[in-house]
Structure formats: C-alpha cells, structure tokens
PDB file of N, CA and C in Angstrom:
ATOM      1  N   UNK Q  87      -5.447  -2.970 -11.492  1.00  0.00           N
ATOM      2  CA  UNK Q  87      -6.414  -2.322 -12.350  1.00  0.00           C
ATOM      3  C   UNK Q  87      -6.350  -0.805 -12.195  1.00  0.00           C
ATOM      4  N   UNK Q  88      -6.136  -0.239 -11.085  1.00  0.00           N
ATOM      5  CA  UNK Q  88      -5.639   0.760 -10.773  1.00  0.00           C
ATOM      6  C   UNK Q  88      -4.915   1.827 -11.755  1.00  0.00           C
ATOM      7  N   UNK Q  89      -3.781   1.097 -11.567  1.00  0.00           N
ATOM      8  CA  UNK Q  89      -2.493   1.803 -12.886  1.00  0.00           C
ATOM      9  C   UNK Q  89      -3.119   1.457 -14.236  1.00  0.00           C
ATOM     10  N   UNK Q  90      -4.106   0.447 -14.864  1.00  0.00           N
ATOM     11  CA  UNK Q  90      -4.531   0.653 -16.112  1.00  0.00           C
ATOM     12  C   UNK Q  90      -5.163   2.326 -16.434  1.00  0.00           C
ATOM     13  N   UNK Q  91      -6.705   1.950 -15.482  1.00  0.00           N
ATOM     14  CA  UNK Q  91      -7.355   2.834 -15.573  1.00  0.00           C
ATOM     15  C   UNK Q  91      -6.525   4.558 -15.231  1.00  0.00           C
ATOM     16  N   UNK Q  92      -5.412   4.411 -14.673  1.00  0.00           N
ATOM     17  CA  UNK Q  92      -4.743   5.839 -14.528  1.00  0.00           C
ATOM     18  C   UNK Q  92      -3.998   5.955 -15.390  1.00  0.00           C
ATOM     19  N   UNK Q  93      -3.678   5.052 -16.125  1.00  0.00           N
ATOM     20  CA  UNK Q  93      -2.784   5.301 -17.565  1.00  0.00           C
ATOM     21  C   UNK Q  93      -3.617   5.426 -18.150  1.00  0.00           C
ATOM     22  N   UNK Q  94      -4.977   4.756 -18.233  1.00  0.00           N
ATOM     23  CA  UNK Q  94      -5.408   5.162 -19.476  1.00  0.00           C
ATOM     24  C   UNK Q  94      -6.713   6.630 -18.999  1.00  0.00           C
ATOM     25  N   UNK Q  95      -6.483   7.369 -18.443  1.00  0.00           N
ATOM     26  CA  UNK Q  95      -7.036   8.643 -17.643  1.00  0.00           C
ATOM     27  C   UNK Q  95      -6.836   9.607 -18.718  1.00  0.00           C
ATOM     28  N   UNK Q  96      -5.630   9.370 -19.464  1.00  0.00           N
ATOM     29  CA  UNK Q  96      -5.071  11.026 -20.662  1.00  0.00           C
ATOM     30  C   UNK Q  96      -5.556  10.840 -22.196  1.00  0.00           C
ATOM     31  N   UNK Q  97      -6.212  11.728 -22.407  1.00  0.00           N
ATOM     32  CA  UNK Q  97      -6.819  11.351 -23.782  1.00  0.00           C
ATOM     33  C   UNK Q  97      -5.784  11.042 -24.810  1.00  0.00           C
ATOM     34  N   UNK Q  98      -4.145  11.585 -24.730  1.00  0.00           N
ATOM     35  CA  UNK Q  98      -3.228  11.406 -25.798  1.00  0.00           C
ATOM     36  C   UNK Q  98      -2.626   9.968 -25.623  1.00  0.00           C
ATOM     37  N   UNK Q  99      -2.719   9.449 -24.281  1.00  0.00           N
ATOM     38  CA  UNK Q  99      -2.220   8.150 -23.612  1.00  0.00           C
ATOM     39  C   UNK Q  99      -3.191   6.935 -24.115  1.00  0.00           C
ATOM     40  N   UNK Q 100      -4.562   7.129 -24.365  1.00  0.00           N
ATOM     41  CA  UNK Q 100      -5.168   6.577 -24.575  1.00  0.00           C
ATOM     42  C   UNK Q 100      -5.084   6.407 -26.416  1.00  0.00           C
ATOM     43  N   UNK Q 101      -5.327   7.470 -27.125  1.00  0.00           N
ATOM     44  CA  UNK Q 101      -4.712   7.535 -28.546  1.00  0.00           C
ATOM     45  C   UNK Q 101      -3.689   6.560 -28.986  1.00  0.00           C
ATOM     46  N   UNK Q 102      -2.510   6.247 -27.913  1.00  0.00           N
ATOM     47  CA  UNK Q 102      -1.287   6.505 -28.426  1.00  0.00           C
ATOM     48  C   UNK Q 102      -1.698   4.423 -27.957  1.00  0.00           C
ATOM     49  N   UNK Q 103      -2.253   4.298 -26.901  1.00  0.00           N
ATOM     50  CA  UNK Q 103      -2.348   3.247 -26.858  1.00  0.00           C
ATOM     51  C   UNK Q 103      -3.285   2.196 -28.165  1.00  0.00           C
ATOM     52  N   UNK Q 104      -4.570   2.833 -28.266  1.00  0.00           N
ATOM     53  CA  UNK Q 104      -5.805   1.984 -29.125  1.00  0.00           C
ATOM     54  C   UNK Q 104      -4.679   2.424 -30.518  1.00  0.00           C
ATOM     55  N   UNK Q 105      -3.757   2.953 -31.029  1.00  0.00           N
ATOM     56  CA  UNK Q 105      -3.066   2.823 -32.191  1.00  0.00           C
ATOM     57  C   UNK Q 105      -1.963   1.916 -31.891  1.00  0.00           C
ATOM     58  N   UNK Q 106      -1.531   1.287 -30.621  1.00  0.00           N
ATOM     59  CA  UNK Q 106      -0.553   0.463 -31.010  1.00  0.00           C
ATOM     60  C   UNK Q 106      -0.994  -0.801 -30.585  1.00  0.00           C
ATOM     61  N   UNK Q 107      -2.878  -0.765 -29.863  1.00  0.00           N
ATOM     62  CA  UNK Q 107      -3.328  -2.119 -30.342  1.00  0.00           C
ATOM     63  C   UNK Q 107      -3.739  -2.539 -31.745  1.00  0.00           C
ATOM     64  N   UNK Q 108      -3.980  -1.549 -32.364  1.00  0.00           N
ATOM     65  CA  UNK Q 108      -4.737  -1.986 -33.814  1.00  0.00           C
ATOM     66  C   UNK Q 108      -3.366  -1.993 -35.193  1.00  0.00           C
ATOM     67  N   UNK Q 109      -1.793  -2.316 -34.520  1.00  0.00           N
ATOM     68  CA  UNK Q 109      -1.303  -2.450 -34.912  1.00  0.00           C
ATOM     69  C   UNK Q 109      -0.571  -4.021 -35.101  1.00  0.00           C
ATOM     70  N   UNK Q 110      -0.707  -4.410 -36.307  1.00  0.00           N
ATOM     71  CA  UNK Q 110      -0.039  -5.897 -36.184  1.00  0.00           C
ATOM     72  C   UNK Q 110       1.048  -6.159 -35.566  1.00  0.00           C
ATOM     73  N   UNK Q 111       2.517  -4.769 -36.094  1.00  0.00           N
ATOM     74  CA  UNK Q 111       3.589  -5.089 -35.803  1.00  0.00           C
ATOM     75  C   UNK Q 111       3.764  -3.515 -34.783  1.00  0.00           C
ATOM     76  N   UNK Q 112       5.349  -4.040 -34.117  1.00  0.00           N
ATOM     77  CA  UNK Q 112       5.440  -2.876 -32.630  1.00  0.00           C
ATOM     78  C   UNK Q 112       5.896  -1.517 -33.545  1.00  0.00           C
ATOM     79  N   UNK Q 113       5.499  -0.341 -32.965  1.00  0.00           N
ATOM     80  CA  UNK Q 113       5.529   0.923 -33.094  1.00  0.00           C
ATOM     81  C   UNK Q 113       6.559   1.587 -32.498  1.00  0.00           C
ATOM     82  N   UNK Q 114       7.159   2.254 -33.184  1.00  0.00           N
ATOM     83  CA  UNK Q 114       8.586   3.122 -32.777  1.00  0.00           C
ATOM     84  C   UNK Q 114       8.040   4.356 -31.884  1.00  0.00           C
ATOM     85  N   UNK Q 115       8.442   4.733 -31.269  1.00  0.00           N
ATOM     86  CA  UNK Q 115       8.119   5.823 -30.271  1.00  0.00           C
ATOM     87  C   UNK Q 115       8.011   6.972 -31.759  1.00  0.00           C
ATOM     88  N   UNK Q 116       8.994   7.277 -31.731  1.00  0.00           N
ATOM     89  CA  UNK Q 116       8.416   8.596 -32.943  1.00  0.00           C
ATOM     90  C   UNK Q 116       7.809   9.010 -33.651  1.00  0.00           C
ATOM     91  N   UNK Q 117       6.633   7.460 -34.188  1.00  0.00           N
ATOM     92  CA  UNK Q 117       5.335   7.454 -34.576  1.00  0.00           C
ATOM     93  C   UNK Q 117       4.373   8.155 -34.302  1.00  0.00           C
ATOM     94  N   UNK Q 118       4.697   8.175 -32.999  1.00  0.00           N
ATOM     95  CA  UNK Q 118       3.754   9.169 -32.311  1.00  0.00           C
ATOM     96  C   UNK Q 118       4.271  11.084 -31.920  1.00  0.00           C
ATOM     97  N   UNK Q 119       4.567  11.354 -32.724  1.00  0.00           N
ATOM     98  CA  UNK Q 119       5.694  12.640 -32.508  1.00  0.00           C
ATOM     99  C   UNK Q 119       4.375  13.630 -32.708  1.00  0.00           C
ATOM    100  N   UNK Q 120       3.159  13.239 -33.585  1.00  0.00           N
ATOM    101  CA  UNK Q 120       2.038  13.880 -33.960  1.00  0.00           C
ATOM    102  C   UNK Q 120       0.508  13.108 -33.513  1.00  0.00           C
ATOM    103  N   UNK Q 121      -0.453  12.921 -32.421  1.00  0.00           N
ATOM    104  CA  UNK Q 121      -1.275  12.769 -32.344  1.00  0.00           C
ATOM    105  C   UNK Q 121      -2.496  13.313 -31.670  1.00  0.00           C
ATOM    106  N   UNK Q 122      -3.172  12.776 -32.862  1.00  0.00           N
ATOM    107  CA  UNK Q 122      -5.200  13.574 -32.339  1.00  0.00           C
ATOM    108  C   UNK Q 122      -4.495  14.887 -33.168  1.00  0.00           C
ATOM    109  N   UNK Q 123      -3.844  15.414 -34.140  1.00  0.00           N
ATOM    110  CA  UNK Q 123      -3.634  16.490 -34.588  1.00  0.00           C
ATOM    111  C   UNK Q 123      -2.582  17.277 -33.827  1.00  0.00           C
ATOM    112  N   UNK Q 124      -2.227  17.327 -32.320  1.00  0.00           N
ATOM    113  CA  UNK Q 124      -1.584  17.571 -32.228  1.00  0.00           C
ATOM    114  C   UNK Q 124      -0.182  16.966 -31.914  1.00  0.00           C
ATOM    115  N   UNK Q 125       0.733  18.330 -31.875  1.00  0.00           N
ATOM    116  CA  UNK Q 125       2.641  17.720 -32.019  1.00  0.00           C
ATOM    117  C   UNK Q 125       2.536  17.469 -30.405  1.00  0.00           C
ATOM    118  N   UNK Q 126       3.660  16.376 -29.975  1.00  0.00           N
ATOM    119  CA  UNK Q 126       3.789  16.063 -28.807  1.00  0.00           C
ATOM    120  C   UNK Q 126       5.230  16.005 -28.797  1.00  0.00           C
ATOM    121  N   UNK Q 127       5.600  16.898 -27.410  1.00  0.00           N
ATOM    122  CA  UNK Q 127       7.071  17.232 -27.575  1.00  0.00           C
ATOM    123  C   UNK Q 127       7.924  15.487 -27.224  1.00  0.00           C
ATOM    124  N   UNK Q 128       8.924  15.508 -27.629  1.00  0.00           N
ATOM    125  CA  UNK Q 128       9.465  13.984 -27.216  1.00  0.00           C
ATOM    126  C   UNK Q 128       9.964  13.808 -25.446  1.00  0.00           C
ATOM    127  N   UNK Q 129      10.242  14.896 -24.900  1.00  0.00           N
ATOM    128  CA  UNK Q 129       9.808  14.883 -23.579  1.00  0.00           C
ATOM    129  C   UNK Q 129       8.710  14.048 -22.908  1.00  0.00           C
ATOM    130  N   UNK Q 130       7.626  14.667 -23.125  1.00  0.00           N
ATOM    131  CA  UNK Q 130       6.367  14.316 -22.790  1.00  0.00           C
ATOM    132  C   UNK Q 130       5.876  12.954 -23.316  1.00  0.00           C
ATOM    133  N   UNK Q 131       6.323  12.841 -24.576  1.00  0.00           N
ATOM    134  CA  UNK Q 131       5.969  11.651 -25.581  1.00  0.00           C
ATOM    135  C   UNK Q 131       6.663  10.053 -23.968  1.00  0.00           C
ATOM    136  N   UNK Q 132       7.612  10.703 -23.975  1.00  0.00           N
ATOM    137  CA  UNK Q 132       8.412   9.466 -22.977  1.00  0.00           C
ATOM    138  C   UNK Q 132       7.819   9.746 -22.011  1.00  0.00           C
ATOM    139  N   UNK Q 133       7.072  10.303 -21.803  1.00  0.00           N
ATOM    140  CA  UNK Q 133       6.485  10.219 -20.279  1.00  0.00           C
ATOM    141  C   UNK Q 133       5.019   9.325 -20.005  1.00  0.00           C
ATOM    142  N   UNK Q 134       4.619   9.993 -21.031  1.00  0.00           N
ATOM    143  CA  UNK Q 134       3.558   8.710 -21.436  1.00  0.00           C
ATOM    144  C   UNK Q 134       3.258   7.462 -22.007  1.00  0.00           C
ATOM    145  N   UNK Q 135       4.910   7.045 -22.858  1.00  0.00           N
ATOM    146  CA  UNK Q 135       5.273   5.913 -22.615  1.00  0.00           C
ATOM    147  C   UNK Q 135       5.098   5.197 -21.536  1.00  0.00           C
ATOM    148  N   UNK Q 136       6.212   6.007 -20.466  1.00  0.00           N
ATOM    149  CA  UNK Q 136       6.560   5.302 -19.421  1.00  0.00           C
ATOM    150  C   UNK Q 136       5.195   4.759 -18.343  1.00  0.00           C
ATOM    151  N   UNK Q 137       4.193   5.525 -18.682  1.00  0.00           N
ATOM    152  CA  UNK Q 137       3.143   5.231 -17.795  1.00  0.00           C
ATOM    153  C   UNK Q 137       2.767   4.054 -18.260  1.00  0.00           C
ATOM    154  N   UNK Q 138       2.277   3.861 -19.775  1.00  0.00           N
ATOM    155  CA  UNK Q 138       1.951   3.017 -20.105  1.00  0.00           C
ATOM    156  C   UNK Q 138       2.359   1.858 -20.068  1.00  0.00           C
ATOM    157  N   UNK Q 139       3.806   1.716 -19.924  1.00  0.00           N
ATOM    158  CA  UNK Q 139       4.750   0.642 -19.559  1.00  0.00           C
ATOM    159  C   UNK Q 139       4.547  -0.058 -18.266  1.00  0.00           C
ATOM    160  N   UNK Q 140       4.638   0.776 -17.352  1.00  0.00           N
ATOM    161  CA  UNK Q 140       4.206   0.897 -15.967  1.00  0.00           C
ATOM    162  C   UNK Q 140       3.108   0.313 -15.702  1.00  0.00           C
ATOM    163  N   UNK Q 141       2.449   0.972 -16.062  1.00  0.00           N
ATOM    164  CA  UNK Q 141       0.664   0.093 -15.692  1.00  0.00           C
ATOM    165  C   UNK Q 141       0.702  -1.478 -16.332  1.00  0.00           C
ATOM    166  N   UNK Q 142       2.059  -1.790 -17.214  1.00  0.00           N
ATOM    167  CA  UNK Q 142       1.753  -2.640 -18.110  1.00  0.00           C
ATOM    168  C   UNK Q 142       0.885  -3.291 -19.260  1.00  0.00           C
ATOM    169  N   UNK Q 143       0.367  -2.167 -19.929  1.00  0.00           N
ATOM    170  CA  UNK Q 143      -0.641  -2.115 -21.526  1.00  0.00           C
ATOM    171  C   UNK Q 143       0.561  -2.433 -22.633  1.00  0.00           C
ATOM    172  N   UNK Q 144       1.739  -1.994 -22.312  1.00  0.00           N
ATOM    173  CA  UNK Q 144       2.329  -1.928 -23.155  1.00  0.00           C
ATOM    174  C   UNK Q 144       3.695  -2.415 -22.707  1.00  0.00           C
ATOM    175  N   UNK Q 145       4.786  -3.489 -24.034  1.00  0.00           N
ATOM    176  CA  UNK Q 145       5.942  -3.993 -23.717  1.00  0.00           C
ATOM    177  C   UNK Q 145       6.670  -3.187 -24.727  1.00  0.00           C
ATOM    178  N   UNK Q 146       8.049  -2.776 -24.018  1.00  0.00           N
ATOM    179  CA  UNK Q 146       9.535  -1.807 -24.985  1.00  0.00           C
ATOM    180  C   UNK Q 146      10.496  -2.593 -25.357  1.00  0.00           C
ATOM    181  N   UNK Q 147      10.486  -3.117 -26.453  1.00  0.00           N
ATOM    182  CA  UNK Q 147      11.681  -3.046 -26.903  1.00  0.00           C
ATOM    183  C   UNK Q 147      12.580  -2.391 -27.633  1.00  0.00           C
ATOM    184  N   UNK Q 148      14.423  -2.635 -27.509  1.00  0.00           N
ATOM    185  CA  UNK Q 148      14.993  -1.583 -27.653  1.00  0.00           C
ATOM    186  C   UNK Q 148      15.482  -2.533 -28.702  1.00  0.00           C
ATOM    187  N   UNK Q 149      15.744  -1.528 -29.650  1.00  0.00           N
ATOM    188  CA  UNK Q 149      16.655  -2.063 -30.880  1.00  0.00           C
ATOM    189  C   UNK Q 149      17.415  -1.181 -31.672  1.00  0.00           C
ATOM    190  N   UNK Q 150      18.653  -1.289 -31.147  1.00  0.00           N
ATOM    191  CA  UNK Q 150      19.669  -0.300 -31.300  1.00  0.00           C
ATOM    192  C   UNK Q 150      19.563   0.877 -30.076  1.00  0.00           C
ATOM    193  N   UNK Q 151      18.716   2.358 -31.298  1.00  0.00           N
ATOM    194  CA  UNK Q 151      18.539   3.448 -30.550  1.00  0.00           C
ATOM    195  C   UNK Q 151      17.203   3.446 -30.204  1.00  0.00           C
ATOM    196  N   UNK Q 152      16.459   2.622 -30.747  1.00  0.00           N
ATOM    197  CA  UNK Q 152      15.179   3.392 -30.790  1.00  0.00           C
ATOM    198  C   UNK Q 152      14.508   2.470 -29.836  1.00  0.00           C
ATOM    199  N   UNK Q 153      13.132   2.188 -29.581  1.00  0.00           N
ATOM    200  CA  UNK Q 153      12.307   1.561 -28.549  1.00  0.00           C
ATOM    201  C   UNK Q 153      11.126   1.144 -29.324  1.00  0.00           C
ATOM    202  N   UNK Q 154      10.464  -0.006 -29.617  1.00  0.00           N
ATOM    203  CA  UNK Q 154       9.899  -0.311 -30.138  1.00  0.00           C
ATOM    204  C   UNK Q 154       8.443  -1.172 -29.206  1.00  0.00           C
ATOM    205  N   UNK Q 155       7.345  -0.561 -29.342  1.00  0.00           N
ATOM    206  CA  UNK Q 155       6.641  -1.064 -28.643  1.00  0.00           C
ATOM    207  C   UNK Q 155       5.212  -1.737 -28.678  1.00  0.00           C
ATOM    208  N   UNK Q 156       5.173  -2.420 -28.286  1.00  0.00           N
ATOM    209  CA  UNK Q 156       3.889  -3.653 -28.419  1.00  0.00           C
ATOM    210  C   UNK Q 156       2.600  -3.987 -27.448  1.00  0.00           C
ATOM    211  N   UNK Q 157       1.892  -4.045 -27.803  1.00  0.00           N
ATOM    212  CA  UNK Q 157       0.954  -4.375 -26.808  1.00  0.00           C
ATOM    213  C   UNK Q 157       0.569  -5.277 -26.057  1.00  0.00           C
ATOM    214  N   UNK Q 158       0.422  -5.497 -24.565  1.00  0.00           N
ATOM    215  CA  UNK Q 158       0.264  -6.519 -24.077  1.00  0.00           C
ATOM    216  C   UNK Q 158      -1.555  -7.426 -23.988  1.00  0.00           C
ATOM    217  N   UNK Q 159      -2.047  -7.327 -25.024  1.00  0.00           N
ATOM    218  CA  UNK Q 159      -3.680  -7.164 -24.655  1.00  0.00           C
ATOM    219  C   UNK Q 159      -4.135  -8.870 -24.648  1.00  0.00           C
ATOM    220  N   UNK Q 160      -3.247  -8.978 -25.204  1.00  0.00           N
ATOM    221  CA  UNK Q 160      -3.261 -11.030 -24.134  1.00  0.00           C
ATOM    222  C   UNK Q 160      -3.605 -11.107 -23.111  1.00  0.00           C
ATOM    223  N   UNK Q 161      -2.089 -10.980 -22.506  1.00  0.00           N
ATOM    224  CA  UNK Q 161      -2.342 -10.998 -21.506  1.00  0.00           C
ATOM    225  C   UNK Q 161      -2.769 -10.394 -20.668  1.00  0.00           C
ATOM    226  N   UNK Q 162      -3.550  -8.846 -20.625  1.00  0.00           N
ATOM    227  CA  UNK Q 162      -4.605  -8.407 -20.316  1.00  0.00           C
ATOM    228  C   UNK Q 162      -5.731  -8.616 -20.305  1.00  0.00           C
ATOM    229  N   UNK Q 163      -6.001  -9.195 -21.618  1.00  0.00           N
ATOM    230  CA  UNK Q 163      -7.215 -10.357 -21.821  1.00  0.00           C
ATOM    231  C   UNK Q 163      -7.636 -11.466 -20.275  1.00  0.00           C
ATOM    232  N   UNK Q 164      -6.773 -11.875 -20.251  1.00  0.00           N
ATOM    233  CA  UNK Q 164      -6.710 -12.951 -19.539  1.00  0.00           C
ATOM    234  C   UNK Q 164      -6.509 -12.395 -18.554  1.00  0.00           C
ATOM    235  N   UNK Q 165      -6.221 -11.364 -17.356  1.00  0.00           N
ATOM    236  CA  UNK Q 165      -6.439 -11.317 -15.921  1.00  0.00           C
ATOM    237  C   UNK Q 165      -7.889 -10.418 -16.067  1.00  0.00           C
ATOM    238  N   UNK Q 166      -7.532  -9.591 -16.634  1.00  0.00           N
ATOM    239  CA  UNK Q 166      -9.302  -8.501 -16.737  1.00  0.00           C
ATOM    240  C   UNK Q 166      -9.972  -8.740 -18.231  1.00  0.00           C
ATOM    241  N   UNK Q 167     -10.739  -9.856 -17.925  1.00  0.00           N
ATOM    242  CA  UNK Q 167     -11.693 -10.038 -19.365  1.00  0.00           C
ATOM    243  C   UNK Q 167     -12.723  -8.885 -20.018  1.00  0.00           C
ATOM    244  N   UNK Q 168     -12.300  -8.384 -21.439  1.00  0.00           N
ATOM    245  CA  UNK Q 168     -13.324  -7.418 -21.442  1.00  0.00           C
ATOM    246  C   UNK Q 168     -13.057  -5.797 -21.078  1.00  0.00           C
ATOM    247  N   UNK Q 169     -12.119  -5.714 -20.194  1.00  0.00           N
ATOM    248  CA  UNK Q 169     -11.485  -4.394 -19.983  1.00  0.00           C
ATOM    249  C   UNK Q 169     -11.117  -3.431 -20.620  1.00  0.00           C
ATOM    250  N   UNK Q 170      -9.858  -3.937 -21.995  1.00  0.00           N
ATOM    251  CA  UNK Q 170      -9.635  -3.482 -22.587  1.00  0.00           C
ATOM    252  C   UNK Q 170     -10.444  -2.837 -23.935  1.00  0.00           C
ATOM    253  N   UNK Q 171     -11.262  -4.024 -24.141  1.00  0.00           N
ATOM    254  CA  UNK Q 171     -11.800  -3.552 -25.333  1.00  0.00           C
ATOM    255  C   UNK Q 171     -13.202  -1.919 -24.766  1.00  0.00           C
ATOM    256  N   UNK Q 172     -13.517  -2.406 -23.547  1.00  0.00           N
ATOM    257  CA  UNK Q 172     -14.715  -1.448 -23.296  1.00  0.00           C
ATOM    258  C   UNK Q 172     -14.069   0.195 -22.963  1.00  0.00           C
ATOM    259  N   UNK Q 173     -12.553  -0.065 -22.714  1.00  0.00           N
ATOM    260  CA  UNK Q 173     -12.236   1.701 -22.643  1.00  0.00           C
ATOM    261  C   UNK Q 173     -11.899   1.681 -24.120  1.00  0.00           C
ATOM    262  N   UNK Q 174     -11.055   1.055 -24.912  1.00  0.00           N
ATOM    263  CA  UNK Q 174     -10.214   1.485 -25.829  1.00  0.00           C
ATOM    264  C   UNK Q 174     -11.599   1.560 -27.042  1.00  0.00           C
TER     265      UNK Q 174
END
C-alpha cells in the first residue's frame, strides 16, 4: 500500500492515472504529452510511468514501438477494497 499511496503522492501521476482508469481501452504513453494544461517533457512522462508500473496501478504493454497501458483496478479492487476509488 505503500508504493500506491507514493505513486499516487504527484498531482500529474495521479491525473495521468484517474484518465487511464476512466478509460475503456489502454492508453499510449503520448496521450499524455499534455496534462492538467500543462506539457510534460517525455523524459519525465516515463518516469511517472514507471512509478506507476511499479507500485502496480498500472499494466505496459508494448506493441511495436509504443507502450500501451491499462489499469489494474481489479485487481486492486480485490486486495485494498475501496482504495482506489477514495483517492482517485
């Protein structure tokens, strides 16, 4: 629970996440090249991927070049009931 709550600590991390739960299908990293108004360099953009990956909120897949990514809120559901929905 730890690594959730520290991934989800960054207000752009948190953005980048509640938009790729309220998404049916997975989100290309470059989607996010612009959020909350501001530009996010693609540096940084992968860095907050990677957290999010990490803590496990979020699954990557790669297809081809790009990384396509999905949310894990199932099975988040199911070890911390309620968690997700009360930060996001």
């Amino acid at each position: 629970m730890e690594g959730i709550l520290h991934a989800l600590s960054d207000p752009v991390r948190v953005a980048i996440y509640a938009d790729i739960v309220s998404q049916e299908c997975s989100q290309n990293c470059s989607t996010f090249l612009t959020v909350s108004d501001k530009t996010i360099p693609k540096s940084t953009l992968s860095q907050h991927f990677r957290e999010l990956r990490e803590a496990g909120l979020i699954r990557g897949e790669r297809r081809g070049v790009e990384v396509h990514n999905t949310s894990r809120c199932t099975e988040l559901e199911q070890r911390f009931p309620g968690l997700i929905r009360a930060i996001v």
